[in-house]
Amino acid sequence: MATPKVLLFYAFTPLADPEAIRLWQHTLCDSLDVRGRIIITKDGINATLGGDVVQLKKYVRGTRAYAPFKHIDFKWSEGRAREDGTTADFPRLSVRVRDELVTFGAADELELDEHGVVDGGTHLTPAELHALVEAKEVVFFDGRNQIESAIGHFAGAVLPPVETTREFVAALDSGAYDHLKDKPVVTYCTGGIRCEVLTPLMKHRGFQEVYQLDGGIATYGEAYGDDGLWEGSLYVFDDRITMDFSDHTALVGSCDTCETPTNHVADCGDVSCVRQMVRCSTCLDDRELALCSRHMVAS
């Protein structure tokens, strides 16, 4: 593999036959030796893929040839290659049809038209975000789970203590964030897709002035790196797990066992557990400390 890259993208658009799209996308990726994860629903597509840059560009051309996907904003980042030339970021290809592109458990609240999501937040480019912060007292609202936000977030952001995206609806309905309903709130997530769903959910619950960072943290990092409003590392959904935007990334995370500063995210040492944890390498080397907090209590 000459130049390994990672491709991140999504599109909200009505799809009449998601299964046909799944078969086409699987065949296209397979023919180009592109690997990763693609989710398809009646509302669109969401994907993170890895491979050689030449093959990925062919994939982009092939995908854009389908009219509903013509204007997708594809985001690129550096990838890794194995010695045999295959992508080290994704071991296999998975293309699946599901009920929701992002599992908020609120499929009945999402409405689409020919332009995408109806009644979502106002999109802001990174430069527009900076202008808004200069003009108003903005509240940043993290649209990711607590493991992701623990290792990196916007300065002063509200970090909901959720383990999964599905918990956001209950968190919003709990009243814990009602005091933000009359404030300018900027939501953000990795690539932007979670905010496409989160912002209409917030507006339906009375949040008056809601924005979303267009392209998510990935796009902001390309524009400002670690010299803007972002602090720390970015959690990513491939074998890298985390990535930094510069050589001077701040360590904002801390080990959940000893509180040593770290951006290291690890899987629970119990093979039956799917939970992750922010845990330093020293604690992970201790076999008794290689479990998530739930399993340490149980043991």
PDB file of C-alpha atoms in Angstrom:
ATOM      1  CA  MET A   1       0.000   0.000   0.000  1.00  0.00           C
ATOM      2  CA  ALA A   2       1.706   3.164  -1.234  1.00  0.00           C
ATOM      3  CA  THR A   3      -0.162   5.738   0.815  1.00  0.00           C
ATOM      4  CA  PRO A   4      -2.658   4.504   3.426  1.00  0.00           C
ATOM      5  CA  LYS A   5      -5.562   6.830   4.238  1.00  0.00           C
ATOM      6  CA  VAL A   6      -8.732   6.791   6.320  1.00  0.00           C
ATOM      7  CA  LEU A   7     -11.995   8.077   4.858  1.00  0.00           C
ATOM      8  CA  LEU A   8     -14.885   9.321   7.028  1.00  0.00           C
ATOM      9  CA  PHE A   9     -18.255  10.395   5.643  1.00  0.00           C
ATOM     10  CA  TYR A  10     -22.030  10.344   5.975  1.00  0.00           C
ATOM     11  CA  ALA A  11     -25.103  11.522   4.105  1.00  0.00           C
ATOM     12  CA  PHE A  12     -28.694  11.918   5.227  1.00  0.00           C
ATOM     13  CA  THR A  13     -30.836  11.239   2.168  1.00  0.00           C
ATOM     14  CA  PRO A  14     -33.921   9.064   1.598  1.00  0.00           C
ATOM     15  CA  LEU A  15     -32.999   5.626   0.205  1.00  0.00           C
ATOM     16  CA  ALA A  16     -35.804   3.518  -1.239  1.00  0.00           C
ATOM     17  CA  ASP A  17     -33.870   0.230  -1.208  1.00  0.00           C
ATOM     18  CA  PRO A  18     -31.171   0.088   1.516  1.00  0.00           C
ATOM     19  CA  GLU A  19     -30.418  -3.589   0.789  1.00  0.00           C
ATOM     20  CA  ALA A  20     -29.586  -2.817  -2.840  1.00  0.00           C
ATOM     21  CA  ILE A  21     -27.269  -0.017  -1.668  1.00  0.00           C
ATOM     22  CA  ARG A  22     -25.631  -2.452   0.758  1.00  0.00           C
ATOM     23  CA  LEU A  23     -24.892  -4.987  -1.998  1.00  0.00           C
ATOM     24  CA  TRP A  24     -23.520  -2.292  -4.311  1.00  0.00           C
ATOM     25  CA  GLN A  25     -21.308  -0.756  -1.631  1.00  0.00           C
ATOM     26  CA  HIS A  26     -19.960  -4.143  -0.538  1.00  0.00           C
ATOM     27  CA  THR A  27     -19.089  -5.060  -4.138  1.00  0.00           C
ATOM     28  CA  LEU A  28     -17.445  -1.677  -4.748  1.00  0.00           C
ATOM     29  CA  CYS A  29     -15.294  -1.861  -1.606  1.00  0.00           C
ATOM     30  CA  ASP A  30     -14.368  -5.493  -2.195  1.00  0.00           C
ATOM     31  CA  SER A  31     -13.214  -4.764  -5.747  1.00  0.00           C
ATOM     32  CA  LEU A  32     -10.892  -2.026  -4.487  1.00  0.00           C
ATOM     33  CA  ASP A  33      -9.603  -3.831  -1.365  1.00  0.00           C
ATOM     34  CA  VAL A  34     -11.137  -1.111   0.791  1.00  0.00           C
ATOM     35  CA  ARG A  35     -12.012  -2.131   4.351  1.00  0.00           C
ATOM     36  CA  GLY A  36     -13.928  -0.611   7.219  1.00  0.00           C
ATOM     37  CA  ARG A  37     -17.504  -0.137   8.361  1.00  0.00           C
ATOM     38  CA  ILE A  38     -20.536   1.091   6.431  1.00  0.00           C
ATOM     39  CA  ILE A  39     -24.027   1.507   7.882  1.00  0.00           C
ATOM     40  CA  ILE A  40     -26.998   2.018   5.576  1.00  0.00           C
ATOM     41  CA  THR A  41     -30.578   2.876   6.506  1.00  0.00           C
ATOM     42  CA  LYS A  42     -33.623   4.264   4.746  1.00  0.00           C
ATOM     43  CA  ASP A  43     -32.273   7.674   5.848  1.00  0.00           C
ATOM     44  CA  GLY A  44     -28.781   7.477   4.333  1.00  0.00           C
ATOM     45  CA  ILE A  45     -25.242   6.180   4.796  1.00  0.00           C
ATOM     46  CA  ASN A  46     -22.468   6.443   7.414  1.00  0.00           C
ATOM     47  CA  ALA A  47     -18.972   5.044   6.913  1.00  0.00           C
ATOM     48  CA  THR A  48     -15.358   4.926   8.024  1.00  0.00           C
ATOM     49  CA  LEU A  49     -13.028   3.200   5.552  1.00  0.00           C
ATOM     50  CA  GLY A  50      -9.313   2.538   5.144  1.00  0.00           C
ATOM     51  CA  GLY A  51      -7.087   1.642   2.220  1.00  0.00           C
ATOM     52  CA  ASP A  52      -4.623   2.928  -0.331  1.00  0.00           C
ATOM     53  CA  VAL A  53      -5.318   6.527  -1.344  1.00  0.00           C
ATOM     54  CA  VAL A  54      -5.562   5.613  -5.039  1.00  0.00           C
ATOM     55  CA  GLN A  55      -8.154   2.920  -4.373  1.00  0.00           C
ATOM     56  CA  LEU A  56     -10.068   5.158  -1.979  1.00  0.00           C
ATOM     57  CA  LYS A  57     -10.247   7.890  -4.625  1.00  0.00           C
ATOM     58  CA  LYS A  58     -11.746   5.329  -6.997  1.00  0.00           C
ATOM     59  CA  TYR A  59     -14.231   4.460  -4.264  1.00  0.00           C
ATOM     60  CA  VAL A  60     -15.169   8.135  -3.866  1.00  0.00           C
ATOM     61  CA  ARG A  61     -15.733   8.503  -7.620  1.00  0.00           C
ATOM     62  CA  GLY A  62     -17.842   5.349  -7.690  1.00  0.00           C
ATOM     63  CA  THR A  63     -19.944   6.434  -4.718  1.00  0.00           C
ATOM     64  CA  ARG A  64     -20.502   9.953  -6.036  1.00  0.00           C
ATOM     65  CA  ALA A  65     -21.740   8.485  -9.315  1.00  0.00           C
ATOM     66  CA  TYR A  66     -24.959   7.622  -7.446  1.00  0.00           C
ATOM     67  CA  ALA A  67     -27.016  10.833  -7.530  1.00  0.00           C
ATOM     68  CA  PRO A  68     -28.155  10.894  -3.850  1.00  0.00           C
ATOM     69  CA  PHE A  69     -24.472  10.644  -2.793  1.00  0.00           C
ATOM     70  CA  LYS A  70     -23.110  13.167  -5.297  1.00  0.00           C
ATOM     71  CA  HIS A  71     -22.475  15.935  -2.765  1.00  0.00           C
ATOM     72  CA  ILE A  72     -21.073  13.904   0.139  1.00  0.00           C
ATOM     73  CA  ASP A  73     -18.296  15.664   2.051  1.00  0.00           C
ATOM     74  CA  PHE A  74     -15.526  13.049   2.345  1.00  0.00           C
ATOM     75  CA  LYS A  75     -13.046  13.684   5.166  1.00  0.00           C
ATOM     76  CA  TRP A  76      -9.504  12.324   4.892  1.00  0.00           C
ATOM     77  CA  SER A  77      -6.916  11.477   7.547  1.00  0.00           C
ATOM     78  CA  GLU A  78      -3.639   9.590   7.702  1.00  0.00           C
ATOM     79  CA  GLY A  79      -3.805   5.799   7.793  1.00  0.00           C
ATOM     80  CA  ARG A  80      -1.448   2.935   8.520  1.00  0.00           C
ATOM     81  CA  ALA A  81      -0.367  -0.022   6.392  1.00  0.00           C
ATOM     82  CA  ARG A  82       0.779  -3.537   7.261  1.00  0.00           C
ATOM     83  CA  GLU A  83       3.905  -5.019   5.709  1.00  0.00           C
ATOM     84  CA  ASP A  84       1.781  -6.926   3.188  1.00  0.00           C
ATOM     85  CA  GLY A  85       0.290  -3.633   1.990  1.00  0.00           C
ATOM     86  CA  THR A  86      -3.200  -4.054   3.454  1.00  0.00           C
ATOM     87  CA  THR A  87      -4.760  -1.463   5.732  1.00  0.00           C
ATOM     88  CA  ALA A  88      -3.786  -1.744   9.390  1.00  0.00           C
ATOM     89  CA  ASP A  89      -6.674   0.483  10.460  1.00  0.00           C
ATOM     90  CA  PHE A  90      -9.470  -1.970   9.609  1.00  0.00           C
ATOM     91  CA  PRO A  91      -9.051  -5.760   9.663  1.00  0.00           C
ATOM     92  CA  ARG A  92     -12.194  -6.470   7.662  1.00  0.00           C
ATOM     93  CA  LEU A  93     -15.089  -5.009   5.677  1.00  0.00           C
ATOM     94  CA  SER A  94     -18.544  -4.706   7.248  1.00  0.00           C
ATOM     95  CA  VAL A  95     -21.520  -3.314   5.306  1.00  0.00           C
ATOM     96  CA  ARG A  96     -24.842  -3.524   7.160  1.00  0.00           C
ATOM     97  CA  VAL A  97     -28.409  -2.294   6.944  1.00  0.00           C
ATOM     98  CA  ARG A  98     -29.778  -0.944  10.238  1.00  0.00           C
ATOM     99  CA  ASP A  99     -32.746   1.032  11.547  1.00  0.00           C
ATOM    100  CA  GLU A 100     -30.738   4.154  12.467  1.00  0.00           C
ATOM    101  CA  LEU A 101     -27.501   5.672  11.181  1.00  0.00           C
ATOM    102  CA  VAL A 102     -26.773   6.714  14.752  1.00  0.00           C
ATOM    103  CA  THR A 103     -28.441   4.714  17.510  1.00  0.00           C
ATOM    104  CA  PHE A 104     -30.241   7.343  19.569  1.00  0.00           C
ATOM    105  CA  GLY A 105     -33.322   5.134  19.808  1.00  0.00           C
ATOM    106  CA  ALA A 106     -35.380   7.989  18.364  1.00  0.00           C
ATOM    107  CA  ALA A 107     -35.923   7.002  14.735  1.00  0.00           C
ATOM    108  CA  ASP A 108     -39.489   8.333  14.839  1.00  0.00           C
ATOM    109  CA  GLU A 109     -38.231  11.847  15.678  1.00  0.00           C
ATOM    110  CA  LEU A 110     -35.956  12.169  12.632  1.00  0.00           C
ATOM    111  CA  GLU A 111     -37.503  13.888   9.627  1.00  0.00           C
ATOM    112  CA  LEU A 112     -35.802  14.263   6.222  1.00  0.00           C
ATOM    113  CA  ASP A 113     -36.463  16.245   3.088  1.00  0.00           C
ATOM    114  CA  GLU A 114     -34.499  16.740  -0.136  1.00  0.00           C
ATOM    115  CA  HIS A 115     -31.973  18.894   1.756  1.00  0.00           C
ATOM    116  CA  GLY A 116     -31.310  16.420   4.578  1.00  0.00           C
ATOM    117  CA  VAL A 117     -32.370  16.571   8.236  1.00  0.00           C
ATOM    118  CA  VAL A 118     -35.310  18.847   9.017  1.00  0.00           C
ATOM    119  CA  ASP A 119     -35.088  21.309  11.954  1.00  0.00           C
ATOM    120  CA  GLY A 120     -31.484  20.534  12.865  1.00  0.00           C
ATOM    121  CA  GLY A 121     -28.960  22.934  14.306  1.00  0.00           C
ATOM    122  CA  THR A 122     -27.386  25.767  12.334  1.00  0.00           C
ATOM    123  CA  HIS A 123     -24.176  24.494  10.738  1.00  0.00           C
ATOM    124  CA  LEU A 124     -20.974  26.360  11.561  1.00  0.00           C
ATOM    125  CA  THR A 125     -17.623  26.119   9.821  1.00  0.00           C
ATOM    126  CA  PRO A 126     -14.594  26.252  12.133  1.00  0.00           C
ATOM    127  CA  ALA A 127     -14.102  29.938  11.245  1.00  0.00           C
ATOM    128  CA  GLU A 128     -17.788  30.707  11.872  1.00  0.00           C
ATOM    129  CA  LEU A 129     -17.531  28.932  15.215  1.00  0.00           C
ATOM    130  CA  HIS A 130     -14.679  31.229  16.247  1.00  0.00           C
ATOM    131  CA  ALA A 131     -16.696  34.266  15.165  1.00  0.00           C
ATOM    132  CA  LEU A 132     -19.690  33.104  17.221  1.00  0.00           C
ATOM    133  CA  VAL A 133     -17.508  32.546  20.293  1.00  0.00           C
ATOM    134  CA  GLU A 134     -16.207  36.105  19.906  1.00  0.00           C
ATOM    135  CA  ALA A 135     -19.734  37.483  19.655  1.00  0.00           C
ATOM    136  CA  LYS A 136     -21.617  35.440  22.266  1.00  0.00           C
ATOM    137  CA  GLU A 137     -21.187  33.463  25.461  1.00  0.00           C
ATOM    138  CA  VAL A 138     -21.401  30.059  23.825  1.00  0.00           C
ATOM    139  CA  VAL A 139     -21.952  26.722  25.573  1.00  0.00           C
ATOM    140  CA  PHE A 140     -20.198  23.774  23.943  1.00  0.00           C
ATOM    141  CA  PHE A 141     -22.161  20.517  24.249  1.00  0.00           C
ATOM    142  CA  ASP A 142     -20.312  17.257  23.582  1.00  0.00           C
ATOM    143  CA  GLY A 143     -22.363  14.810  21.530  1.00  0.00           C
ATOM    144  CA  ARG A 144     -20.115  11.802  22.221  1.00  0.00           C
ATOM    145  CA  ASN A 145     -19.857   9.295  25.038  1.00  0.00           C
ATOM    146  CA  GLN A 146     -17.863   9.906  28.221  1.00  0.00           C
ATOM    147  CA  ILE A 147     -14.842   7.837  27.153  1.00  0.00           C
ATOM    148  CA  GLU A 148     -14.467   9.894  23.981  1.00  0.00           C
ATOM    149  CA  SER A 149     -14.899  13.230  25.731  1.00  0.00           C
ATOM    150  CA  ALA A 150     -12.573  12.290  28.615  1.00  0.00           C
ATOM    151  CA  ILE A 151      -9.463  12.359  26.401  1.00  0.00           C
ATOM    152  CA  GLY A 152     -10.351  15.445  24.370  1.00  0.00           C
ATOM    153  CA  HIS A 153     -13.008  18.160  24.209  1.00  0.00           C
ATOM    154  CA  PHE A 154     -13.594  21.840  23.572  1.00  0.00           C
ATOM    155  CA  ALA A 155     -12.550  24.107  26.413  1.00  0.00           C
ATOM    156  CA  GLY A 156     -15.291  24.420  29.028  1.00  0.00           C
ATOM    157  CA  ALA A 157     -17.645  22.041  27.233  1.00  0.00           C
ATOM    158  CA  VAL A 158     -20.576  20.278  28.864  1.00  0.00           C
ATOM    159  CA  LEU A 159     -19.644  16.574  28.888  1.00  0.00           C
ATOM    160  CA  PRO A 160     -22.758  14.417  29.423  1.00  0.00           C
ATOM    161  CA  PRO A 161     -21.957  11.282  31.501  1.00  0.00           C
ATOM    162  CA  VAL A 162     -23.364   8.846  28.940  1.00  0.00           C
ATOM    163  CA  GLU A 163     -21.861   5.490  27.982  1.00  0.00           C
ATOM    164  CA  THR A 164     -23.782   5.146  24.711  1.00  0.00           C
ATOM    165  CA  THR A 165     -25.519   7.429  22.241  1.00  0.00           C
ATOM    166  CA  ARG A 166     -28.837   5.815  23.168  1.00  0.00           C
ATOM    167  CA  GLU A 167     -28.591   7.449  26.638  1.00  0.00           C
ATOM    168  CA  PHE A 168     -28.766  11.010  25.278  1.00  0.00           C
ATOM    169  CA  VAL A 169     -32.555  11.089  24.985  1.00  0.00           C
ATOM    170  CA  ALA A 170     -32.980  10.190  28.667  1.00  0.00           C
ATOM    171  CA  ALA A 171     -30.290  12.726  29.605  1.00  0.00           C
ATOM    172  CA  LEU A 172     -32.103  15.500  27.743  1.00  0.00           C
ATOM    173  CA  ASP A 173     -35.466  14.474  29.185  1.00  0.00           C
ATOM    174  CA  SER A 174     -34.075  14.373  32.734  1.00  0.00           C
ATOM    175  CA  GLY A 175     -34.020  18.147  33.045  1.00  0.00           C
ATOM    176  CA  ALA A 176     -30.296  18.209  33.810  1.00  0.00           C
ATOM    177  CA  TYR A 177     -29.655  20.596  30.907  1.00  0.00           C
ATOM    178  CA  ASP A 178     -32.813  22.698  31.044  1.00  0.00           C
ATOM    179  CA  HIS A 179     -30.765  25.691  32.221  1.00  0.00           C
ATOM    180  CA  LEU A 180     -29.118  25.763  28.780  1.00  0.00           C
ATOM    181  CA  LYS A 181     -32.345  26.052  26.807  1.00  0.00           C
ATOM    182  CA  ASP A 182     -32.148  29.845  26.424  1.00  0.00           C
ATOM    183  CA  LYS A 183     -28.393  29.936  25.716  1.00  0.00           C
ATOM    184  CA  PRO A 184     -26.506  29.567  22.412  1.00  0.00           C
ATOM    185  CA  VAL A 185     -25.446  25.909  22.417  1.00  0.00           C
ATOM    186  CA  VAL A 186     -22.879  24.489  19.981  1.00  0.00           C
ATOM    187  CA  THR A 187     -22.914  20.714  19.655  1.00  0.00           C
ATOM    188  CA  TYR A 188     -19.983  18.766  18.296  1.00  0.00           C
ATOM    189  CA  CYS A 189     -18.944  15.162  17.660  1.00  0.00           C
ATOM    190  CA  THR A 190     -16.263  13.283  15.723  1.00  0.00           C
ATOM    191  CA  GLY A 191     -17.364  13.856  12.130  1.00  0.00           C
ATOM    192  CA  GLY A 192     -20.693  15.621  12.551  1.00  0.00           C
ATOM    193  CA  ILE A 193     -23.234  12.838  12.077  1.00  0.00           C
ATOM    194  CA  ARG A 194     -24.343  12.486  15.699  1.00  0.00           C
ATOM    195  CA  CYS A 195     -25.084  16.208  15.842  1.00  0.00           C
ATOM    196  CA  GLU A 196     -27.342  15.879  12.794  1.00  0.00           C
ATOM    197  CA  VAL A 197     -29.667  13.828  15.015  1.00  0.00           C
ATOM    198  CA  LEU A 198     -28.861  15.348  18.409  1.00  0.00           C
ATOM    199  CA  THR A 199     -29.694  18.937  17.400  1.00  0.00           C
ATOM    200  CA  PRO A 200     -33.304  18.297  16.299  1.00  0.00           C
ATOM    201  CA  LEU A 201     -33.792  16.226  19.460  1.00  0.00           C
ATOM    202  CA  MET A 202     -32.630  19.233  21.489  1.00  0.00           C
ATOM    203  CA  LYS A 203     -34.809  21.676  19.556  1.00  0.00           C
ATOM    204  CA  HIS A 204     -37.839  19.421  19.982  1.00  0.00           C
ATOM    205  CA  ARG A 205     -37.214  19.693  23.748  1.00  0.00           C
ATOM    206  CA  GLY A 206     -37.123  23.454  23.892  1.00  0.00           C
ATOM    207  CA  PHE A 207     -33.492  24.438  23.225  1.00  0.00           C
ATOM    208  CA  GLN A 208     -33.859  27.775  21.448  1.00  0.00           C
ATOM    209  CA  GLU A 209     -30.497  28.517  19.797  1.00  0.00           C
ATOM    210  CA  VAL A 210     -28.744  25.357  18.663  1.00  0.00           C
ATOM    211  CA  TYR A 211     -25.690  25.085  16.411  1.00  0.00           C
ATOM    212  CA  GLN A 212     -23.573  22.186  15.206  1.00  0.00           C
ATOM    213  CA  LEU A 213     -19.934  22.121  14.163  1.00  0.00           C
ATOM    214  CA  ASP A 214     -19.990  21.250  10.475  1.00  0.00           C
ATOM    215  CA  GLY A 215     -17.678  18.311   9.793  1.00  0.00           C
ATOM    216  CA  GLY A 216     -17.169  17.770  13.506  1.00  0.00           C
ATOM    217  CA  ILE A 217     -13.910  17.716  15.406  1.00  0.00           C
ATOM    218  CA  ALA A 218     -12.125  16.109  12.452  1.00  0.00           C
ATOM    219  CA  THR A 219     -12.708  19.178  10.267  1.00  0.00           C
ATOM    220  CA  TYR A 220     -11.949  21.599  13.093  1.00  0.00           C
ATOM    221  CA  GLY A 221      -8.655  19.814  13.779  1.00  0.00           C
ATOM    222  CA  GLU A 222      -7.638  20.136  10.132  1.00  0.00           C
ATOM    223  CA  ALA A 223      -8.261  23.887  10.321  1.00  0.00           C
ATOM    224  CA  TYR A 224      -6.784  24.767  13.727  1.00  0.00           C
ATOM    225  CA  GLY A 225      -5.023  21.689  15.073  1.00  0.00           C
ATOM    226  CA  ASP A 226      -4.169  22.218  18.740  1.00  0.00           C
ATOM    227  CA  ASP A 227      -3.930  25.996  18.377  1.00  0.00           C
ATOM    228  CA  GLY A 228      -7.616  26.812  18.677  1.00  0.00           C
ATOM    229  CA  LEU A 229     -10.410  25.948  21.102  1.00  0.00           C
ATOM    230  CA  TRP A 230      -9.928  22.178  21.024  1.00  0.00           C
ATOM    231  CA  GLU A 231      -8.007  20.462  23.837  1.00  0.00           C
ATOM    232  CA  GLY A 232      -6.592  16.928  23.834  1.00  0.00           C
ATOM    233  CA  SER A 233      -6.803  13.843  21.617  1.00  0.00           C
ATOM    234  CA  LEU A 234      -9.573  12.650  19.319  1.00  0.00           C
ATOM    235  CA  TYR A 235     -11.146   9.212  19.783  1.00  0.00           C
ATOM    236  CA  VAL A 236     -11.509   7.499  16.387  1.00  0.00           C
ATOM    237  CA  PHE A 237     -13.366   4.386  15.292  1.00  0.00           C
ATOM    238  CA  ASP A 238     -10.572   2.281  13.870  1.00  0.00           C
ATOM    239  CA  ASP A 239      -7.597   0.370  15.223  1.00  0.00           C
ATOM    240  CA  ARG A 240      -5.748   3.606  16.055  1.00  0.00           C
ATOM    241  CA  ILE A 241      -8.381   4.374  18.759  1.00  0.00           C
ATOM    242  CA  THR A 242      -6.944   7.871  19.289  1.00  0.00           C
ATOM    243  CA  MET A 243      -5.266  10.487  17.114  1.00  0.00           C
ATOM    244  CA  ASP A 244      -3.608  13.851  17.736  1.00  0.00           C
ATOM    245  CA  PHE A 245      -3.692  16.972  15.583  1.00  0.00           C
ATOM    246  CA  SER A 246      -0.132  18.138  16.270  1.00  0.00           C
ATOM    247  CA  ASP A 247       3.124  17.409  18.069  1.00  0.00           C
ATOM    248  CA  HIS A 248       1.996  19.486  21.069  1.00  0.00           C
ATOM    249  CA  THR A 249      -1.341  17.879  21.912  1.00  0.00           C
ATOM    250  CA  ALA A 250      -2.359  18.442  25.537  1.00  0.00           C
ATOM    251  CA  LEU A 251      -3.058  15.496  27.821  1.00  0.00           C
ATOM    252  CA  VAL A 252      -6.488  16.281  29.244  1.00  0.00           C
ATOM    253  CA  GLY A 253      -7.494  12.726  30.122  1.00  0.00           C
ATOM    254  CA  SER A 254      -6.503  10.948  33.314  1.00  0.00           C
ATOM    255  CA  CYS A 255      -6.258   7.306  34.302  1.00  0.00           C
ATOM    256  CA  ASP A 256      -9.486   6.226  35.968  1.00  0.00           C
ATOM    257  CA  THR A 257      -7.482   4.222  38.498  1.00  0.00           C
ATOM    258  CA  CYS A 258      -4.453   6.315  39.506  1.00  0.00           C
ATOM    259  CA  GLU A 259      -5.354   9.704  37.884  1.00  0.00           C
ATOM    260  CA  THR A 260      -2.072   9.894  35.948  1.00  0.00           C
ATOM    261  CA  PRO A 261      -2.507  12.119  32.848  1.00  0.00           C
ATOM    262  CA  THR A 262      -3.068   9.891  29.797  1.00  0.00           C
ATOM    263  CA  ASN A 263      -4.960   9.711  26.513  1.00  0.00           C
ATOM    264  CA  HIS A 264      -4.786   5.912  26.406  1.00  0.00           C
ATOM    265  CA  VAL A 265      -8.090   4.103  25.880  1.00  0.00           C
ATOM    266  CA  ALA A 266      -8.201   0.348  26.494  1.00  0.00           C
ATOM    267  CA  ASP A 267     -10.759  -2.434  26.299  1.00  0.00           C
ATOM    268  CA  CYS A 268     -11.792  -4.133  29.519  1.00  0.00           C
ATOM    269  CA  GLY A 269      -9.606  -7.166  30.203  1.00  0.00           C
ATOM    270  CA  ASP A 270     -12.707  -9.349  30.615  1.00  0.00           C
ATOM    271  CA  VAL A 271     -13.291 -10.815  27.137  1.00  0.00           C
ATOM    272  CA  SER A 272     -17.053 -10.878  27.720  1.00  0.00           C
ATOM    273  CA  CYS A 273     -17.143  -7.107  28.364  1.00  0.00           C
ATOM    274  CA  VAL A 274     -17.449  -4.475  25.617  1.00  0.00           C
ATOM    275  CA  ARG A 275     -16.764  -1.464  27.865  1.00  0.00           C
ATOM    276  CA  GLN A 276     -13.711   0.737  27.419  1.00  0.00           C
ATOM    277  CA  MET A 277     -11.760   2.776  29.928  1.00  0.00           C
ATOM    278  CA  VAL A 278      -9.178   5.557  30.089  1.00  0.00           C
ATOM    279  CA  ARG A 279      -6.321   3.701  31.746  1.00  0.00           C
ATOM    280  CA  CYS A 280      -2.564   4.360  31.818  1.00  0.00           C
ATOM    281  CA  SER A 281      -0.091   1.690  30.688  1.00  0.00           C
ATOM    282  CA  THR A 282       1.274   1.195  34.215  1.00  0.00           C
ATOM    283  CA  CYS A 283      -2.133   0.261  35.599  1.00  0.00           C
ATOM    284  CA  LEU A 284      -2.883  -1.919  32.586  1.00  0.00           C
ATOM    285  CA  ASP A 285       0.297  -3.904  33.266  1.00  0.00           C
ATOM    286  CA  ASP A 286      -1.169  -4.805  36.648  1.00  0.00           C
ATOM    287  CA  ARG A 287      -3.441  -7.732  35.867  1.00  0.00           C
ATOM    288  CA  GLU A 288      -5.892  -6.850  38.629  1.00  0.00           C
ATOM    289  CA  LEU A 289      -6.231  -3.317  37.241  1.00  0.00           C
ATOM    290  CA  ALA A 290      -6.804  -4.358  33.606  1.00  0.00           C
ATOM    291  CA  LEU A 291     -10.564  -4.599  34.163  1.00  0.00           C
ATOM    292  CA  CYS A 292     -13.158  -1.847  33.858  1.00  0.00           C
ATOM    293  CA  SER A 293     -14.532  -0.409  37.091  1.00  0.00           C
ATOM    294  CA  ARG A 294     -17.644  -2.565  36.897  1.00  0.00           C
ATOM    295  CA  HIS A 295     -15.668  -5.822  36.674  1.00  0.00           C
ATOM    296  CA  MET A 296     -13.133  -4.752  39.308  1.00  0.00           C
ATOM    297  CA  VAL A 297     -16.007  -4.305  41.740  1.00  0.00           C
ATOM    298  CA  ALA A 298     -17.466  -7.656  40.728  1.00  0.00           C
ATOM    299  CA  SER A 299     -14.159  -9.443  41.226  1.00  0.00           C
TER     300      SER A 299
END
